[in-house]
PDB file of C-alpha atoms in Angstrom:
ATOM      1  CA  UNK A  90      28.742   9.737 -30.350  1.00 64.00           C
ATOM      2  CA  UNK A  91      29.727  11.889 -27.396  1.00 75.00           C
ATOM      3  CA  UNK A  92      26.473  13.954 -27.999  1.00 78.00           C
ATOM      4  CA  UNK A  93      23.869  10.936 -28.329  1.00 83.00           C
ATOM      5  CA  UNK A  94      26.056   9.352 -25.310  1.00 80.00           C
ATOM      6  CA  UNK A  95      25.664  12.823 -23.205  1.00 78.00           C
ATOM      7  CA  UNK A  96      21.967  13.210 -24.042  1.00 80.00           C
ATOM      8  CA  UNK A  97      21.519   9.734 -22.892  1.00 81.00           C
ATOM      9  CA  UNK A  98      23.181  10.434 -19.666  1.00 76.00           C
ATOM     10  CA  UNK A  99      21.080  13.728 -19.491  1.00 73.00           C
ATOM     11  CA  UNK A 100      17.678  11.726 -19.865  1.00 77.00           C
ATOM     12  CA  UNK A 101      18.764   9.046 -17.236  1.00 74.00           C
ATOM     13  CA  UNK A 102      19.847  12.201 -14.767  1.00 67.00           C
ATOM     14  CA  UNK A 103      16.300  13.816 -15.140  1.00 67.00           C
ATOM     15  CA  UNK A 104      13.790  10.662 -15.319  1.00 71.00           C
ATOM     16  CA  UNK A 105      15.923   9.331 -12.254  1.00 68.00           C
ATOM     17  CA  UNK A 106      16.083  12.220 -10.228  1.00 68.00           C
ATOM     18  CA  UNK A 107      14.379  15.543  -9.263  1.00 70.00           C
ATOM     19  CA  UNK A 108      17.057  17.565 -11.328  1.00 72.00           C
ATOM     20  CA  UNK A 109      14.701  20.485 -11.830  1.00 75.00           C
ATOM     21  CA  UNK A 110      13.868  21.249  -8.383  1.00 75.00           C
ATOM     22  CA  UNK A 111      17.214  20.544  -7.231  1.00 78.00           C
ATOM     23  CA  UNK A 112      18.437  23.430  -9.987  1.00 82.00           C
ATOM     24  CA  UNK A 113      15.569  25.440  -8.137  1.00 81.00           C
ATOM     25  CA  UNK A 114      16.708  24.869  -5.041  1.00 82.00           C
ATOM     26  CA  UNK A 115      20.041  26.314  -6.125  1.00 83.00           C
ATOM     27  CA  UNK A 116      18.983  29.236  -8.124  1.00 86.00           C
ATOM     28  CA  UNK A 117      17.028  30.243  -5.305  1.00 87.00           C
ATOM     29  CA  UNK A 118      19.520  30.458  -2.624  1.00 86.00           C
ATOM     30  CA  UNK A 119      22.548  31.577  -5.014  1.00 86.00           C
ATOM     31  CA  UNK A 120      20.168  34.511  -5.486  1.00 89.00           C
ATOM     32  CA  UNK A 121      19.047  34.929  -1.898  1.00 89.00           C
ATOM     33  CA  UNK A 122      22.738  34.535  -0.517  1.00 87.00           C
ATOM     34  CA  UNK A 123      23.956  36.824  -3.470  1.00 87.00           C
ATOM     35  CA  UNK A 124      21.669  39.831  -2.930  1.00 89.00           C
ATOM     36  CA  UNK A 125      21.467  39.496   0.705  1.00 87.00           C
ATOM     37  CA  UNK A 126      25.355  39.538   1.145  1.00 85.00           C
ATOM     38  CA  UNK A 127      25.659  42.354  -1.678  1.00 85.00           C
ATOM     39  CA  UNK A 128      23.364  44.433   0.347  1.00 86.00           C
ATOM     40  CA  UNK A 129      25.075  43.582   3.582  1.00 84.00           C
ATOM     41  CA  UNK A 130      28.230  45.004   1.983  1.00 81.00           C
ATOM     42  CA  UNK A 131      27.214  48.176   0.975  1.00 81.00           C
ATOM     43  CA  UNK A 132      25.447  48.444   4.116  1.00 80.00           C
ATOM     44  CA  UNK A 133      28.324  47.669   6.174  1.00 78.00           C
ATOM     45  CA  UNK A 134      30.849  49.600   3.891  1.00 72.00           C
ATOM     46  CA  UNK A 135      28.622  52.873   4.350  1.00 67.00           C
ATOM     47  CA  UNK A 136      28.416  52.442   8.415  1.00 68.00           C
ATOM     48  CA  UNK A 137      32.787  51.578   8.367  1.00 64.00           C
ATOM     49  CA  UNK A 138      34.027  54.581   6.208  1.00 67.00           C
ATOM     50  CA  UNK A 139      31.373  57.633   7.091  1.00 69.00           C
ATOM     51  CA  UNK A 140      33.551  60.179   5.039  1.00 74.00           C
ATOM     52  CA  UNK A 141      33.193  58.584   1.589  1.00 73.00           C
ATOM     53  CA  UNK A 142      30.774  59.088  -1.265  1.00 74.00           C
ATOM     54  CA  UNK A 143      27.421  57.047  -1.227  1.00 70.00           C
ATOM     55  CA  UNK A 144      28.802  55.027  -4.375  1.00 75.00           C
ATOM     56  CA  UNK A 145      31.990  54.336  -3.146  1.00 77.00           C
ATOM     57  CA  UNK A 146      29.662  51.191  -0.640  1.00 76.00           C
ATOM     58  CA  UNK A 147      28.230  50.242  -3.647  1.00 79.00           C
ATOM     59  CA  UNK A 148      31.479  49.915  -5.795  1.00 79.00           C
ATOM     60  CA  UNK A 149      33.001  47.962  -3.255  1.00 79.00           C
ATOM     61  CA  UNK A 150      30.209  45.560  -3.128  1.00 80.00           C
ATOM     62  CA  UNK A 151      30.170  45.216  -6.820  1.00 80.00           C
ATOM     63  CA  UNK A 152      33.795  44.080  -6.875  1.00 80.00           C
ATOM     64  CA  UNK A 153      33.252  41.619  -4.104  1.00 80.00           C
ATOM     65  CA  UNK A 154      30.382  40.300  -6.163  1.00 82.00           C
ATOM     66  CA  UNK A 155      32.170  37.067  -7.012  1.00 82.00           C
ATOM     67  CA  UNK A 156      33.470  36.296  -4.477  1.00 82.00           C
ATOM     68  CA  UNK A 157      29.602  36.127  -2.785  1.00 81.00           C
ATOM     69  CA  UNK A 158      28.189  34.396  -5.577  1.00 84.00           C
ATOM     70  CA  UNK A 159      30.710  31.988  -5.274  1.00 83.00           C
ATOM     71  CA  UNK A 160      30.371  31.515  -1.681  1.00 82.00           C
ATOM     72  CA  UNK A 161      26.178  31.732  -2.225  1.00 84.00           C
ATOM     73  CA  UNK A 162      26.796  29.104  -5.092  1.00 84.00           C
ATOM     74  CA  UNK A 163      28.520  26.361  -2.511  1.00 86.00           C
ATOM     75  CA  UNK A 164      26.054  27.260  -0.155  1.00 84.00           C
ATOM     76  CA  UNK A 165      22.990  26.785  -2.854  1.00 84.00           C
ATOM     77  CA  UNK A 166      24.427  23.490  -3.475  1.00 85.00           C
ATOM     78  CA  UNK A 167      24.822  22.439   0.304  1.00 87.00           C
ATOM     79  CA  UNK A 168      21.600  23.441   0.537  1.00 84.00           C
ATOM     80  CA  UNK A 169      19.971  21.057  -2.331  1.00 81.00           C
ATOM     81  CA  UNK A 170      21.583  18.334  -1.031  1.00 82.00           C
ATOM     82  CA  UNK A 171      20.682  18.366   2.173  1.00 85.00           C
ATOM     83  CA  UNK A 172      17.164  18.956   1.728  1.00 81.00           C
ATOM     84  CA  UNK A 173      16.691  17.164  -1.199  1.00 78.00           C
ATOM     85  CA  UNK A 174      19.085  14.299   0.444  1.00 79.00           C
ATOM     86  CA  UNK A 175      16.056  14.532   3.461  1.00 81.00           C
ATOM     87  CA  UNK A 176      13.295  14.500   1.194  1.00 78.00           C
ATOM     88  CA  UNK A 177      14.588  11.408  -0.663  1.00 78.00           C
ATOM     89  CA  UNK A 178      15.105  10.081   2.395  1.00 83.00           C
ATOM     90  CA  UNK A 179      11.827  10.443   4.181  1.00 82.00           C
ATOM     91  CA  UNK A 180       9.799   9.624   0.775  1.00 79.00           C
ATOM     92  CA  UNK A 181      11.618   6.543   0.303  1.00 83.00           C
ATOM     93  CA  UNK A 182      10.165   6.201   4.239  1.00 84.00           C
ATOM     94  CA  UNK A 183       6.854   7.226   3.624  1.00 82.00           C
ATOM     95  CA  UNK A 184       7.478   4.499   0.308  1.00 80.00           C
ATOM     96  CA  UNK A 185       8.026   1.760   2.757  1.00 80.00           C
ATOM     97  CA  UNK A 186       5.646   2.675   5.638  1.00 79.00           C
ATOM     98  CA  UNK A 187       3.214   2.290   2.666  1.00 79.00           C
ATOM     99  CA  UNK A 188       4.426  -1.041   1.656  1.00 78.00           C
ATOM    100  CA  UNK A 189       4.131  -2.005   5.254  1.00 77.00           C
ATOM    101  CA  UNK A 190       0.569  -1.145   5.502  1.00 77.00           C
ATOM    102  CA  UNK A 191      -0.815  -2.037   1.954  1.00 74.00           C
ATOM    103  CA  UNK A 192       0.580  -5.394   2.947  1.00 71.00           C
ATOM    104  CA  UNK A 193      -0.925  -4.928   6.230  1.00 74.00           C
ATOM    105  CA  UNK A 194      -4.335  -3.574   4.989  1.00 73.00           C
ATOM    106  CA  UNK A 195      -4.502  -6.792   2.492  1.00 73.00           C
ATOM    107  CA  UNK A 196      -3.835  -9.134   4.862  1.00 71.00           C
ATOM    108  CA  UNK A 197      -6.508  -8.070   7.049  1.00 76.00           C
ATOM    109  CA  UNK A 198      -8.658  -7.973   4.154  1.00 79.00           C
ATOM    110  CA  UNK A 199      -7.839 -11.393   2.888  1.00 75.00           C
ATOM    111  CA  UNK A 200      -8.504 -12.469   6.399  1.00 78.00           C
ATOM    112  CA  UNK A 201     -11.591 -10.729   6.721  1.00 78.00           C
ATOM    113  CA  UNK A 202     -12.492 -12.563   2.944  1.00 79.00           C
ATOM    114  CA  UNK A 203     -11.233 -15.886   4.859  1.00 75.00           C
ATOM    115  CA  UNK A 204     -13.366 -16.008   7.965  1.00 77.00           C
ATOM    116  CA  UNK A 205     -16.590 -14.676   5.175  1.00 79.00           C
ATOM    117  CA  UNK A 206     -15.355 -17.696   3.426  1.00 76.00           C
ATOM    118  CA  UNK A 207     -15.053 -20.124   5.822  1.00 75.00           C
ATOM    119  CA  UNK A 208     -18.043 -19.070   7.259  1.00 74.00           C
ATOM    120  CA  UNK A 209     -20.067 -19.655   3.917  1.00 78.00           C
ATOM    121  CA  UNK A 210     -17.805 -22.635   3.569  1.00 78.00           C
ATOM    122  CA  UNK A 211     -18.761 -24.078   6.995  1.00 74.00           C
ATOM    123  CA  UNK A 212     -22.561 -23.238   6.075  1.00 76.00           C
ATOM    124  CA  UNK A 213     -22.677 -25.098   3.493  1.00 76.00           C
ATOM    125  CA  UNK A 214     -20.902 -28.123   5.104  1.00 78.00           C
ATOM    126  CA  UNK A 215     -23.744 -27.859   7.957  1.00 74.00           C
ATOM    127  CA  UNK A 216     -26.221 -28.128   4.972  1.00 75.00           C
ATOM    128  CA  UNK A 217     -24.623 -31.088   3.705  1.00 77.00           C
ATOM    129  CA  UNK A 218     -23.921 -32.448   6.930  1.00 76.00           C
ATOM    130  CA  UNK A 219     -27.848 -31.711   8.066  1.00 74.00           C
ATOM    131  CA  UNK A 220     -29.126 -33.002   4.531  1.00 72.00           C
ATOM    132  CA  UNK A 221     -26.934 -35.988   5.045  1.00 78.00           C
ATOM    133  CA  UNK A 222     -27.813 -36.933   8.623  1.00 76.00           C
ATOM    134  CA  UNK A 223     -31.544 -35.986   7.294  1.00 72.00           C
ATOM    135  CA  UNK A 224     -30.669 -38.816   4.819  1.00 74.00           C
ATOM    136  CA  UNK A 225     -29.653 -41.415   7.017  1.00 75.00           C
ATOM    137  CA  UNK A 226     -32.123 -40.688   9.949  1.00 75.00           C
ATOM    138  CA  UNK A 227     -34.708 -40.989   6.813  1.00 73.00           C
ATOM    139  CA  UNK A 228     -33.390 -43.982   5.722  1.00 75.00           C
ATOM    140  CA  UNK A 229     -33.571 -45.622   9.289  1.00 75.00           C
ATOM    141  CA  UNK A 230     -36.956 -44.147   9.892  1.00 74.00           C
ATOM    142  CA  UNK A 231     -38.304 -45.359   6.774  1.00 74.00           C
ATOM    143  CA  UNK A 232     -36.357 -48.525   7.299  1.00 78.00           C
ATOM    144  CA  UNK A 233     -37.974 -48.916  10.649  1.00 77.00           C
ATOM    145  CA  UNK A 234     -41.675 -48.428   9.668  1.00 78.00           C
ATOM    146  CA  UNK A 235     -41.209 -50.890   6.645  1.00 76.00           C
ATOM    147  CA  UNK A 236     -39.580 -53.100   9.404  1.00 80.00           C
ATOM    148  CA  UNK A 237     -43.158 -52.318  11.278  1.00 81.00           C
ATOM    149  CA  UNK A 238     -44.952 -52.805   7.476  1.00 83.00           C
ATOM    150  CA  UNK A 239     -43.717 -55.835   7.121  1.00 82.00           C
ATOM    151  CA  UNK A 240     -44.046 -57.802  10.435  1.00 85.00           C
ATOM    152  CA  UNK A 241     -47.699 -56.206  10.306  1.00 87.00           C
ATOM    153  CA  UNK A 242     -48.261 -57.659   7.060  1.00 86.00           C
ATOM    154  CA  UNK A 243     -46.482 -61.039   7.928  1.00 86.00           C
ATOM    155  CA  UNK A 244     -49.049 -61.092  11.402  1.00 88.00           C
ATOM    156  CA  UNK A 245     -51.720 -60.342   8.752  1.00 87.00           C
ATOM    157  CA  UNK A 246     -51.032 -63.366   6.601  1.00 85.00           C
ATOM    158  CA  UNK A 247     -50.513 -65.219   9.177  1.00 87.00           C
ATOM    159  CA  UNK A 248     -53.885 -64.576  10.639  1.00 88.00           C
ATOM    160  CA  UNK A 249     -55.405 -65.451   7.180  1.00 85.00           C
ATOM    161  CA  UNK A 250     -53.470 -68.638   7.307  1.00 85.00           C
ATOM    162  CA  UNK A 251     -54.835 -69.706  10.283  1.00 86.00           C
ATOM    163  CA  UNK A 252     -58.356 -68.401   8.994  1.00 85.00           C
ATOM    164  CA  UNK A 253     -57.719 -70.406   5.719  1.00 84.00           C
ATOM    165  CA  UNK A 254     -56.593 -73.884   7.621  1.00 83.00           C
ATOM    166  CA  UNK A 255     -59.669 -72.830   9.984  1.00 81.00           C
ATOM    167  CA  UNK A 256     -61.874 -73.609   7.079  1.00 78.00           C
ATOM    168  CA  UNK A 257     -60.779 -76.165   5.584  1.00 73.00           C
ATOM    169  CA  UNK A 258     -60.458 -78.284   8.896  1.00 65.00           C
ATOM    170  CA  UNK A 259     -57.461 -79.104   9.341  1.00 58.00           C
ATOM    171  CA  UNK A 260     -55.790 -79.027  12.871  1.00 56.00           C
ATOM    172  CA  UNK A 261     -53.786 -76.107  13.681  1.00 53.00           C
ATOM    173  CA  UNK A 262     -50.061 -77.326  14.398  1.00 50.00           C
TER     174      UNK A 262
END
C-alpha cells in the first residue's frame, strides 16, 4: 500500500509540476557551487600557507568537500525555487494575458461577424421593405388605372346608351 500510495504521489508530483527541470536546476548549481568553491579552496589554501606541499591545498579542499556541497546543495535549491517560482509566475501571466486577448480577439471578431450580419440582415430587410413598398405602390397604381379603366368604360357605355336611346327615339332625360 505505501508503495502504490507513494507512486501515486510521485505521478501527481511530476504531471503537476516541472519536477525534472527543477532537479536540473539543482544538479546544475550543486555542481557549479561544488567545483567552483573546491577550486577556490585549493586556490586559496596554496596562496595562505606558501611553505607546504602542492597536495597539502588539495587535501584540505577534499575534506571541506561536504561541507561545500552542502552549502552548494541549499543554494541549488534556493536557486530552483526562485526561478522556477518566477517562471511559474510569469507563465501563469503570460496564461492570463492570453485569456485576456483570446477573449478580446473573439469579441472583436464576433463583432466584426455582427456588423457583416446585420449588414446582410439590414439588406435583406431593404429588399423586403423595397419589394413590399413595390407591392403596395403596385397595388395603388394598378388600382388607380383600373379606377381610370373603369370610369372610361362606364363614360363608354354611357355614350352607347345615349347612342342606343338616340335611336330608338326616345327623349333623353
Amino acid at each position: 500500500m505505501t508503495d502504490t500510495l507513494l507512486s501515486e504521489i510521485i505521478k501527481y508530483i511530476r504531471s503537476h509540476t516541472a519536477l525534472q527541470a527543477w532537479f536540473a536546476e539543482i544538479l546544475t548549481v550543486f555542481v557549479l557551487f561544488t567545483g567552483g568553491r573546491f577550486a577556490l579552496a585549493v586556490w586559496l589554501r596554496a596562496e595562505a600557507v606558501p611553505g607546504r606541499p602542492w597536495w597539502s591545498s588539495w587535501l584540505y579542499a577534499y575534506d571541506n568537500l561536504r561541507a561545500y556541497a552542502d552549502d552548494a546543495l541549499i543554494a541549488g535549491l534556493l536557486f530552483a525555487i526562485v526561478f522556477e517560482g518566477g517562471f511559474m509566475f510569469l507563465a501563469r501571466k503570460r496564461i492570463a494575458l492570453s485569456r485576456v486577448e483570446g477573449h478580446e480577439a473573439g469579441l472583436q471578431e464576433g463583432e466584426v461577424r455582427g456588423r457583416e450580419a446585420g449588414l446582410q440582415e439590414g439588406e435583406v430587410k431593404g429588399r423586403e421593405a423595397g419589394l413590399q413598398e413595390g407591392e403596395v405602390k403596385g397595388r395603388e397604381a394598378g388600382r388607380a388605372e383600373a379606377e381610370a379603366e373603369y370610369a372610361a368604360k362606364i363614360r363608354e357605355m354611357q355614350e352607347r346608351i345615349r347612342e342606343l336611346e338616340g335611336r330608338n327615339g326616345k327623349p333623353d332625360a
